[in-house]
CSV table of C-alpha atoms and ligand atoms in Angstrom, one decimal:
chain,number,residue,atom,x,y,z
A,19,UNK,CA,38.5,243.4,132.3
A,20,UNK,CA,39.0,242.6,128.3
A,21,UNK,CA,40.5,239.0,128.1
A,22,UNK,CA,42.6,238.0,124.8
A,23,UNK,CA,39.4,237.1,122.5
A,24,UNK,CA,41.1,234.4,121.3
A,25,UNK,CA,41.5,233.2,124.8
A,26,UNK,CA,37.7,233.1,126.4
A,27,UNK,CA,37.1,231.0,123.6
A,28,UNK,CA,38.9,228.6,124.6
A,29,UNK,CA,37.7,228.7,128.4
A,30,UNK,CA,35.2,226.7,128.4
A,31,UNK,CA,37.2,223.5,126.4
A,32,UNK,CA,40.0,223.7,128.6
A,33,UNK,CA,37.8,223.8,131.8
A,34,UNK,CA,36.1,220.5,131.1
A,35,UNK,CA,39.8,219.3,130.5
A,36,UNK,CA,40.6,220.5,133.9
A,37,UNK,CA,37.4,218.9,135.2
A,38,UNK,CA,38.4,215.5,134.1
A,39,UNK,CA,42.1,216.4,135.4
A,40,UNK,CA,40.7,217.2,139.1
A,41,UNK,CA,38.6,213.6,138.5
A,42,UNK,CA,42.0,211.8,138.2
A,43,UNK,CA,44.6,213.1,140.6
A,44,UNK,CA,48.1,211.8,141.2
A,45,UNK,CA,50.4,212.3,143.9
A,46,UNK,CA,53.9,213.4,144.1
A,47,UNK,CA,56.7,212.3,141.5
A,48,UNK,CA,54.1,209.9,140.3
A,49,UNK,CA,52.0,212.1,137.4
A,50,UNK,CA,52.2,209.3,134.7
A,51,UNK,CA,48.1,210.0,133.4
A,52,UNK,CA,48.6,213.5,133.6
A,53,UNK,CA,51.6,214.1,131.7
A,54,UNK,CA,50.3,211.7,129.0
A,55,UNK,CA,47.2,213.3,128.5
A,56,UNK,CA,49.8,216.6,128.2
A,57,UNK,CA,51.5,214.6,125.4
A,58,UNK,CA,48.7,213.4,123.5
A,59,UNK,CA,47.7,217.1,123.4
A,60,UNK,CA,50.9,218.6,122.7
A,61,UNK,CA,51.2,216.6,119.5
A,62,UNK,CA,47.7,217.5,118.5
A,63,UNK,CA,48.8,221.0,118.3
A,64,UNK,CA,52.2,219.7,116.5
A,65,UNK,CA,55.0,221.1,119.9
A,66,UNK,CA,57.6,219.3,120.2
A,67,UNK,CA,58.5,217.8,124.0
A,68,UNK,CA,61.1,216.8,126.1
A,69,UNK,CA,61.0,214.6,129.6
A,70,UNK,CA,62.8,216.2,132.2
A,71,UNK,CA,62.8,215.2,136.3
A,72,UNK,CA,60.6,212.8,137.0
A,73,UNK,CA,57.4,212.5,135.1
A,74,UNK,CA,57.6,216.1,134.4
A,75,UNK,CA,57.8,217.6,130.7
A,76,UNK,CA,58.7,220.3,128.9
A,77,UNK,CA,57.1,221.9,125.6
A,78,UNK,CA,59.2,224.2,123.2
A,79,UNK,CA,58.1,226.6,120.5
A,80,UNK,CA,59.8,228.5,118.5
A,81,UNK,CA,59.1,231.0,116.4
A,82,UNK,CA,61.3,233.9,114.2
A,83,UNK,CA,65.0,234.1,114.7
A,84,UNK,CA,65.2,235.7,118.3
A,85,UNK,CA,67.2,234.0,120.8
A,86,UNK,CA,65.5,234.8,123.8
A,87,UNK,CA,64.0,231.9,125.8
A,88,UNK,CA,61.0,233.1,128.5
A,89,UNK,CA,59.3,229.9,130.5
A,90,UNK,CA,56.4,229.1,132.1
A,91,UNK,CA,56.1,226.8,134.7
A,92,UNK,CA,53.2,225.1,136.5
A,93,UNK,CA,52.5,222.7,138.7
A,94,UNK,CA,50.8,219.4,138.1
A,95,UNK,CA,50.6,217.2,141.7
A,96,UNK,CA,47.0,216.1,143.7
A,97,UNK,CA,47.6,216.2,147.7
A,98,UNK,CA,46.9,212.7,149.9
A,99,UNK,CA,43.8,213.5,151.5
A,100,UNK,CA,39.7,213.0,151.0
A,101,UNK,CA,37.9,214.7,148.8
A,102,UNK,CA,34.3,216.2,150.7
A,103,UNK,CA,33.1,218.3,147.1
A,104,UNK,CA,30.5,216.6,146.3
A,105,UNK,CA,30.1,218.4,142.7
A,106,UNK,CA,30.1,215.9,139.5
A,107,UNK,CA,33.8,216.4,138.7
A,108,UNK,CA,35.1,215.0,142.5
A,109,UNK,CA,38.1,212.7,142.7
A,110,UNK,CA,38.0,209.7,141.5
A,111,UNK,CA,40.8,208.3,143.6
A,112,UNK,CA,40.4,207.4,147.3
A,113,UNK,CA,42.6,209.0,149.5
A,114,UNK,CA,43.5,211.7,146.7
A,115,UNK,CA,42.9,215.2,145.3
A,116,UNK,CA,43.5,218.6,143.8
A,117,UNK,CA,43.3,220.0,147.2
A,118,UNK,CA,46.0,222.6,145.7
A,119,UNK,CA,44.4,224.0,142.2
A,120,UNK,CA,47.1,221.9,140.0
A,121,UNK,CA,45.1,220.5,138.2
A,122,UNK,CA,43.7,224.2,136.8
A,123,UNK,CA,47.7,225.5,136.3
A,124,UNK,CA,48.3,222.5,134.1
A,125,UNK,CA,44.8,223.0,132.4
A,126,UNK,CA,45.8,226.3,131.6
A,127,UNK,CA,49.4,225.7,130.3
A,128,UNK,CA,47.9,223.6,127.9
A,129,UNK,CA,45.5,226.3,127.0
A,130,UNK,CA,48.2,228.2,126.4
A,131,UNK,CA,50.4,226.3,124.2
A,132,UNK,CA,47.1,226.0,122.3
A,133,UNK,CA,46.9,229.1,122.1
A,134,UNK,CA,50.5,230.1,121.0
A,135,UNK,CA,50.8,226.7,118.8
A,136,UNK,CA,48.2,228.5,116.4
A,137,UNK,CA,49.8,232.1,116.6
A,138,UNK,CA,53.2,231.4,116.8
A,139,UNK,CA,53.2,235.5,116.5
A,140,UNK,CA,56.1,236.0,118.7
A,141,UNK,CA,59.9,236.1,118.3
A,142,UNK,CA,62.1,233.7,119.9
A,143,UNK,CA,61.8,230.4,122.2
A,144,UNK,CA,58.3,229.7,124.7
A,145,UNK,CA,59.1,226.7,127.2
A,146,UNK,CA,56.2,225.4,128.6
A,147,UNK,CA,57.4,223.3,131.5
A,148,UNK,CA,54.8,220.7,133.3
A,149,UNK,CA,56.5,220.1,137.0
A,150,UNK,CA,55.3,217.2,139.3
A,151,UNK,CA,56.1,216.9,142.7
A,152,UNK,CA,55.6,220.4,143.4
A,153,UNK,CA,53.8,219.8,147.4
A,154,UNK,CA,57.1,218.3,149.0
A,155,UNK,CA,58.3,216.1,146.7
A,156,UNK,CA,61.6,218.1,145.1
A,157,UNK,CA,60.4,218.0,142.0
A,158,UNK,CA,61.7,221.3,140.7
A,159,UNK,CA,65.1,219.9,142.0
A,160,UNK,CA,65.0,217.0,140.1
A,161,UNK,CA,64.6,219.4,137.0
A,162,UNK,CA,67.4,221.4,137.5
A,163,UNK,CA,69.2,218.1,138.4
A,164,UNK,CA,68.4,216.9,134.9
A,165,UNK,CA,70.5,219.7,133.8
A,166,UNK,CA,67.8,222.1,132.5
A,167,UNK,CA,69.0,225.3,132.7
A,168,UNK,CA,72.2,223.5,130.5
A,169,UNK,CA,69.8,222.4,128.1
A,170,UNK,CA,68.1,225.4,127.9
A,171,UNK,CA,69.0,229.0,127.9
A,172,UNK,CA,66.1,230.5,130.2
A,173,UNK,CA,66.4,234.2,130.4
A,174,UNK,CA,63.1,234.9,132.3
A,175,UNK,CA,60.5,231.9,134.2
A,176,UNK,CA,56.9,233.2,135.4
A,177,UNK,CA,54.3,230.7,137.5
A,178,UNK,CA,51.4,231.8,139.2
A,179,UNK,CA,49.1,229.9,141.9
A,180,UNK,CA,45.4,230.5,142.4
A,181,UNK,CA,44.9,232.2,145.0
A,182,UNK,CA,41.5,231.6,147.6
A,183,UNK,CA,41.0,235.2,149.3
A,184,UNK,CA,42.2,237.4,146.8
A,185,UNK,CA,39.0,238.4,144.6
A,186,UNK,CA,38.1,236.7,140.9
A,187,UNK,CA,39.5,238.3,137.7
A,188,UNK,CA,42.7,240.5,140.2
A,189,UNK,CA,46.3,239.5,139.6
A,190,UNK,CA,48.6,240.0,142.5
A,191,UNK,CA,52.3,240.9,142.3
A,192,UNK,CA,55.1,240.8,145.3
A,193,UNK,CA,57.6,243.0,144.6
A,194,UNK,CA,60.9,240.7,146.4
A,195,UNK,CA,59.6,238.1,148.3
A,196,UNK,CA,56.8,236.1,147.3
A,197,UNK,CA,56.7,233.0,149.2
A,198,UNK,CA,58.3,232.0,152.4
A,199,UNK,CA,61.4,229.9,152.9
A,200,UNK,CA,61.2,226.5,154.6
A,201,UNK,CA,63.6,225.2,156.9
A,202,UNK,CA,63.0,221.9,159.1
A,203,UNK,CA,64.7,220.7,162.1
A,204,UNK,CA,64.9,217.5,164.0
A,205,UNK,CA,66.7,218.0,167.4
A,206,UNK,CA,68.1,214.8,169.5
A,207,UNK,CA,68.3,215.0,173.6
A,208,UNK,CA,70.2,211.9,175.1
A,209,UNK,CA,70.8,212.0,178.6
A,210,UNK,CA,70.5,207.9,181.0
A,211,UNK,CA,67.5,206.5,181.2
A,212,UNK,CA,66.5,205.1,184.8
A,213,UNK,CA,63.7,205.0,187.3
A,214,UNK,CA,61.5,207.9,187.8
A,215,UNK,CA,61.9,207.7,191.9
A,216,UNK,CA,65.6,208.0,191.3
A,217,UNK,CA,66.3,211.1,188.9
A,218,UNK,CA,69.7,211.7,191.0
A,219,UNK,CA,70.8,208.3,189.2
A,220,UNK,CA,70.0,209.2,185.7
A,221,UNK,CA,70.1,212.2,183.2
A,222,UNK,CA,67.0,212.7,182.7
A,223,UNK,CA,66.6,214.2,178.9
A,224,UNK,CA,63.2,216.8,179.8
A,225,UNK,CA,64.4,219.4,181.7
A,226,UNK,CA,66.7,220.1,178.6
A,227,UNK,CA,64.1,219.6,175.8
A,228,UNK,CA,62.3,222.0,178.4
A,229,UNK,CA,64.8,225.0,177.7
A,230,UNK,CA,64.9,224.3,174.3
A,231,UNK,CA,61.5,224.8,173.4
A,232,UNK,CA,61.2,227.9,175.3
A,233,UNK,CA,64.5,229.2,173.8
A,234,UNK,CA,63.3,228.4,170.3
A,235,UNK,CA,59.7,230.4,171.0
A,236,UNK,CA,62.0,233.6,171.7
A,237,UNK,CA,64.0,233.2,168.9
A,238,UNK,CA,61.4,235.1,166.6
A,239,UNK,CA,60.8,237.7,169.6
A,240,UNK,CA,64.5,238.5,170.6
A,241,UNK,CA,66.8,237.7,167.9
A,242,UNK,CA,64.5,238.8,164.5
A,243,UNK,CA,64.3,242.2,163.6
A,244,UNK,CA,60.6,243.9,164.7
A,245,UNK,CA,60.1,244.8,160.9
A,246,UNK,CA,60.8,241.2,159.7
A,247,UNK,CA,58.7,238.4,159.6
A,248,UNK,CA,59.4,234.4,160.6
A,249,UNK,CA,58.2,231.5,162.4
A,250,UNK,CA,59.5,229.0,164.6
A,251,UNK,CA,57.3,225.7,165.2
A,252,UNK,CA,57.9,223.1,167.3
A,253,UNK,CA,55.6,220.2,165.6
A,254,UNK,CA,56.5,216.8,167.4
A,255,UNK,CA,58.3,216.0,171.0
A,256,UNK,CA,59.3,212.1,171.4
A,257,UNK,CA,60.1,210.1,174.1
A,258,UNK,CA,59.6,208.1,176.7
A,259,UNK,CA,57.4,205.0,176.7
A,260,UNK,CA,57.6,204.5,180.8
A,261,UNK,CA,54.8,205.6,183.7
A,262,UNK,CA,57.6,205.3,186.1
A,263,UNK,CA,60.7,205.5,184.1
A,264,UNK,CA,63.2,208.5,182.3
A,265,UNK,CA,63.8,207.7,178.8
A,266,UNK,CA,67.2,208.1,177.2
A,267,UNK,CA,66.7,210.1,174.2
A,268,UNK,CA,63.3,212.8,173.6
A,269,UNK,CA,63.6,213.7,169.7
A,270,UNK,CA,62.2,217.2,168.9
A,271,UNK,CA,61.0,218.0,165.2
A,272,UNK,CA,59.9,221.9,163.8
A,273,UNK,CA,59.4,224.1,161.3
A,274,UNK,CA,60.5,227.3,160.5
A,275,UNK,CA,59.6,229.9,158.1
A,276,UNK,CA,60.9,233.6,156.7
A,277,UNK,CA,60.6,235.5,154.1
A,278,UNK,CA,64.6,236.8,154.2
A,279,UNK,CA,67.4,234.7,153.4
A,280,UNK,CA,69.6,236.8,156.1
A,281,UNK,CA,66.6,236.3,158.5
A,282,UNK,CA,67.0,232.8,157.7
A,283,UNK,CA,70.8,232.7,158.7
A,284,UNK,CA,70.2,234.2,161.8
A,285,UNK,CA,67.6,231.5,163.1
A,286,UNK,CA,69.3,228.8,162.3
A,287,UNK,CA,72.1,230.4,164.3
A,288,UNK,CA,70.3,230.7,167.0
A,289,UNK,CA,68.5,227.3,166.6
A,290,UNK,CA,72.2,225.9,167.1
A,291,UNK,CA,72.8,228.0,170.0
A,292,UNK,CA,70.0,227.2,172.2
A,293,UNK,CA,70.5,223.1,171.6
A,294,UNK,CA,74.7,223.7,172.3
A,295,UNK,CA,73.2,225.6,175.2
A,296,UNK,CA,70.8,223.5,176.7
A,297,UNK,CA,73.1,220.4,176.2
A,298,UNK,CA,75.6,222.0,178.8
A,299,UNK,CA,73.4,223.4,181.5
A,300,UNK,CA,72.1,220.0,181.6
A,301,UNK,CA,75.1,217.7,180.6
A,302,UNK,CA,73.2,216.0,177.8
A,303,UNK,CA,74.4,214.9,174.9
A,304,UNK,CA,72.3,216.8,172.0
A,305,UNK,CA,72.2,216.7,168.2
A,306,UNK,CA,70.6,219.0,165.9
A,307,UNK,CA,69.7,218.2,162.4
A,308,UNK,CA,68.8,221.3,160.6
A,309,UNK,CA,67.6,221.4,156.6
A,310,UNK,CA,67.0,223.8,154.2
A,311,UNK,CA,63.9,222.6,152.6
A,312,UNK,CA,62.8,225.4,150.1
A,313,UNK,CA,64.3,228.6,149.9
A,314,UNK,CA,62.4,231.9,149.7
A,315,UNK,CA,60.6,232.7,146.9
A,316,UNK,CA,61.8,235.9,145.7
A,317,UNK,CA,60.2,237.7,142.5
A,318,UNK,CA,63.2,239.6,140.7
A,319,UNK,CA,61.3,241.4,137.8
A,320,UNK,CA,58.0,242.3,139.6
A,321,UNK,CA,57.7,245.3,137.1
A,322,UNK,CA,57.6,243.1,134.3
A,323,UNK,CA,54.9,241.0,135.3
A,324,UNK,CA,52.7,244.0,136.7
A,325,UNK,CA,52.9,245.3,133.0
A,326,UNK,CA,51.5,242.3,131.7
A,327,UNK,CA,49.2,241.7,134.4
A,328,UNK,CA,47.7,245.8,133.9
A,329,UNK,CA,47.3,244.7,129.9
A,330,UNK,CA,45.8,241.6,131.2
A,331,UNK,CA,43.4,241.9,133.9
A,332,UNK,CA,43.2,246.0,133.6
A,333,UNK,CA,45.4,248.4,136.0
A,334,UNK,CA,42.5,248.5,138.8
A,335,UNK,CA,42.7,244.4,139.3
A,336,UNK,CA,46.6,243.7,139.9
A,337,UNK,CA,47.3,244.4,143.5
A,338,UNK,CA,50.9,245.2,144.5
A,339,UNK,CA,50.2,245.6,148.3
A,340,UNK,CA,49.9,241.8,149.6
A,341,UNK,CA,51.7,239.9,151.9
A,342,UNK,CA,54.1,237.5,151.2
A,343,UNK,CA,52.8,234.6,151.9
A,344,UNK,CA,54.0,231.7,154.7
A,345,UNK,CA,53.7,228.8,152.8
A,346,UNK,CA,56.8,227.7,150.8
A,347,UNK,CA,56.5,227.1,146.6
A,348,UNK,CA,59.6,225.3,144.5
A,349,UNK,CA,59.0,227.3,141.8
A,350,UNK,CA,61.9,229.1,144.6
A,351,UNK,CA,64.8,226.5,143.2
A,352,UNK,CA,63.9,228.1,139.2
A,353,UNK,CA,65.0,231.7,140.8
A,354,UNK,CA,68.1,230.6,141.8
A,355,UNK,CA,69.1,230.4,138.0
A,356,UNK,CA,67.2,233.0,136.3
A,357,UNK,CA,64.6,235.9,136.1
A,358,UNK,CA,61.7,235.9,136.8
A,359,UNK,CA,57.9,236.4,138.5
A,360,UNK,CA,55.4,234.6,140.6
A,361,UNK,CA,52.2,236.0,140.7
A,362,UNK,CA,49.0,235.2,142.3
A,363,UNK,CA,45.6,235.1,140.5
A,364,UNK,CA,42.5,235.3,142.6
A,365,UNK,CA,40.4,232.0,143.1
A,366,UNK,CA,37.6,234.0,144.8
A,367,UNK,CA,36.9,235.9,148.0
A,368,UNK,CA,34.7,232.5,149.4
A,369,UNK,CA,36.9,230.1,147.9
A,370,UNK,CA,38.1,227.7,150.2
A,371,UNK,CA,41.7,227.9,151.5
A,372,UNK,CA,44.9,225.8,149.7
A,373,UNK,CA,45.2,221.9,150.9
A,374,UNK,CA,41.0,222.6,152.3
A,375,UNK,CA,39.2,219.1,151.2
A,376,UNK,CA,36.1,221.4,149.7
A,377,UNK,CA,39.1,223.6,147.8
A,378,UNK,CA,38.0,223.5,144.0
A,379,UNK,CA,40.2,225.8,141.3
A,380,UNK,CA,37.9,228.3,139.8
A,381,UNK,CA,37.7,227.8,135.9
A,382,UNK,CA,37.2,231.8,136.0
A,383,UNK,CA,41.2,231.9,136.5
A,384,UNK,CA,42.4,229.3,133.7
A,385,UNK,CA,41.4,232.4,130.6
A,386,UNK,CA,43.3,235.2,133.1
A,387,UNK,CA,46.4,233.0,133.6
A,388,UNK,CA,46.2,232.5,130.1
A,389,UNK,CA,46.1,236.1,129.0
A,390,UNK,CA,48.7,237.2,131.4
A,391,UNK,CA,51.0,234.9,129.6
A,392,UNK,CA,50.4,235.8,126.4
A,393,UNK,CA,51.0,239.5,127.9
A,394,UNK,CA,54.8,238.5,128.6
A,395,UNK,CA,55.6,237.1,125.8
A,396,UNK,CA,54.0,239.8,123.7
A,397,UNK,CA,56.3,241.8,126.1
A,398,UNK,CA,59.6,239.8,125.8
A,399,UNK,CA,59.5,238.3,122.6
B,423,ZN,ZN1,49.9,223.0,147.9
B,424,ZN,ZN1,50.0,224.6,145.1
């Protein structure tokens, strides 16, 4: 592997800069520090910035004539949990950390407009867009919202995530779908509440709730094609409050997950027809409550990122052949209105899993993220 010279050297600043980003992590919407430290250094290398969303920014630079616009997007958000590393650069902030590797996609942004600030030896338009609330907090949707692809003409987004399991210095590309979809439902059964020794006088709600978990396990199993993949998951029952009483109402809350939007369509269908089901065998009353959380992650020019990813990393390191993954990403909204790729970059064979409290981002990725970047534009622009 032959990194961009002009990249490595500038691994090692940018790693203590993402040391004392993983020391101060922030939550959510709420990346105030982070994107002013972002500022501060986007006008030492003279980019201009806009605000966009909330607390998120985004850097242009332009150079020659061409009208082509290719972005780059990265997260920047710390996950509410405890921190057990006990290396010198640990959180800070109780209760708070780069449990996710954010803190090294936002270090190596800026590496990057560094980088391109003092080449500018492209031709056309390089956003750099900063994202917060990236781990649930609709923080890409509050982008679009702000009307970003009006006030920019994007004509290709790439992101990447570091990726625990998937070996240092390898670049893996999906070729369709990246990331899963994320779907959650909450599911009301009202029946009459009464005395337990006197069922025959009530409704009770249980038998019901009952059927309707075991209806939603089959879904996967009966209704979803063998060669496709999904999950179901119911992830909270309540009711009841009684030792010797039938509740009214049990509320039941899940999860669901694919990597096919028509996949996705048929298990909400079926999540519908189970409840409507249930509620008549047993004369309940039931309400179902079904979102659409993140869509699936689909990567719609695969072939341009393995490209950059061969010149990058070298053709023997980017890996074509992994599974989508199960876990959602809102880089998903951005697809929706252009281009573009999501790739992985290895964090390491032993690195700890995503959202682990001893996950750490390994400083080894920030130079290949870097250098894959500089491969697209050098391809696009
Ligand atoms: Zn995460
Ligand atoms: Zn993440």
């Amino acid at each position: 592997m032959a990194l961009i010279e002009d990249v490595a050297a500038l691994a090692e600043e940018f790693a203590v800069i993402r040391r004392n980003l993983h020391r101060k992590p922030e939550i959510g919407l709420d990346t105030v520090e982070t994107v002013s430290l972002i500022k501060s250094k986007l006008d030492e290398y003279g980019i201009e910035y806009e605000d966009v969303g909330v607390n998120s920014v985004v850097a242009v630079i332009r150079a020659g004539d061409g009208d082509r616009t290719v972005a780059f997007r990265v997260d920047m958000d710390a996950l509410p949990m405890e921190e057990e590393n006990e290396f010198e650069h640990r959180s800070t902030v109780e209760g708070c950390m780069h449990a996710c590797g954010h803190d090294g996609h936002c270090a190596s942004l800026l590496a990057f407009a560094a980088y391109l600030s003092a080449k500018r030896d492209f031709n056309g338009t390089v956003l750099l867009l900063f994202q917060s609330g990236e781990e649930g907090y609709e923080g890409a949707l509050r982008i679009i919202e702000d009307s970003f692809f009006d006030r920019f003409k994007v004509d290709y987004m790439f992101g990447y995530h570091a990726w625990p399991g998937l070996e240092t210095g390898r670049i893996a590309v999906h070729n369709g779908a990246c990331m899963s979809s994320e779907d959650r439902f909450q599911i009301s059964v009202t029946g009459k509440s009464g005395h337990a020794s006197m069922p025959h006088v009530c409704n009770e709600p249980f038998a019901a709730v009952a059927d309707i978990i075991k209806g939603l396990q089959s879904i996967i199993v009966r209704r979803v094609p063998s060669n496709e993949r999904g999950v179901v998951s119911v992830t909270q029952v309540h009711g009841g409050s009684l030792p010797n009483g039938i509740p009214d109402k049990v509320v039941i809350h899940g999860n669901v997950r694919t990597c096919n939007e028509k996949v996705q369509d048929t298990i909400e269908e079926n999540v519908d027809r189970v409840v409507e089901g249930a509620g008549g065998m047993y004369s309940v009353e039931t309400e179902l409550n079904y979102v659409r959380k993140h869509p699936v992650l689909v990567n719609s020019v695969p072939e341009i990122a393995v490209s950059a990813a061969e010149r990058a990393v070298g053709v023997e390191n980017v890996v074509t052949d992994m599974e989508s993954s199960m876990a959602a990403e809102d880089y998903a909204f951005f697809m929706k209105y252009t281009k573009g790729c999501y790739v992985w970059i290895g964090n390491g064979l032993d690195s700890p899993p995503l959202h682990n409290s001893r996950f750490d981002y390994n400083d080894e990725v920030l130079p290949i993220a870097v250098s894959f970047f500089a491969e697209v534009v050098k391809e696009l622009l």
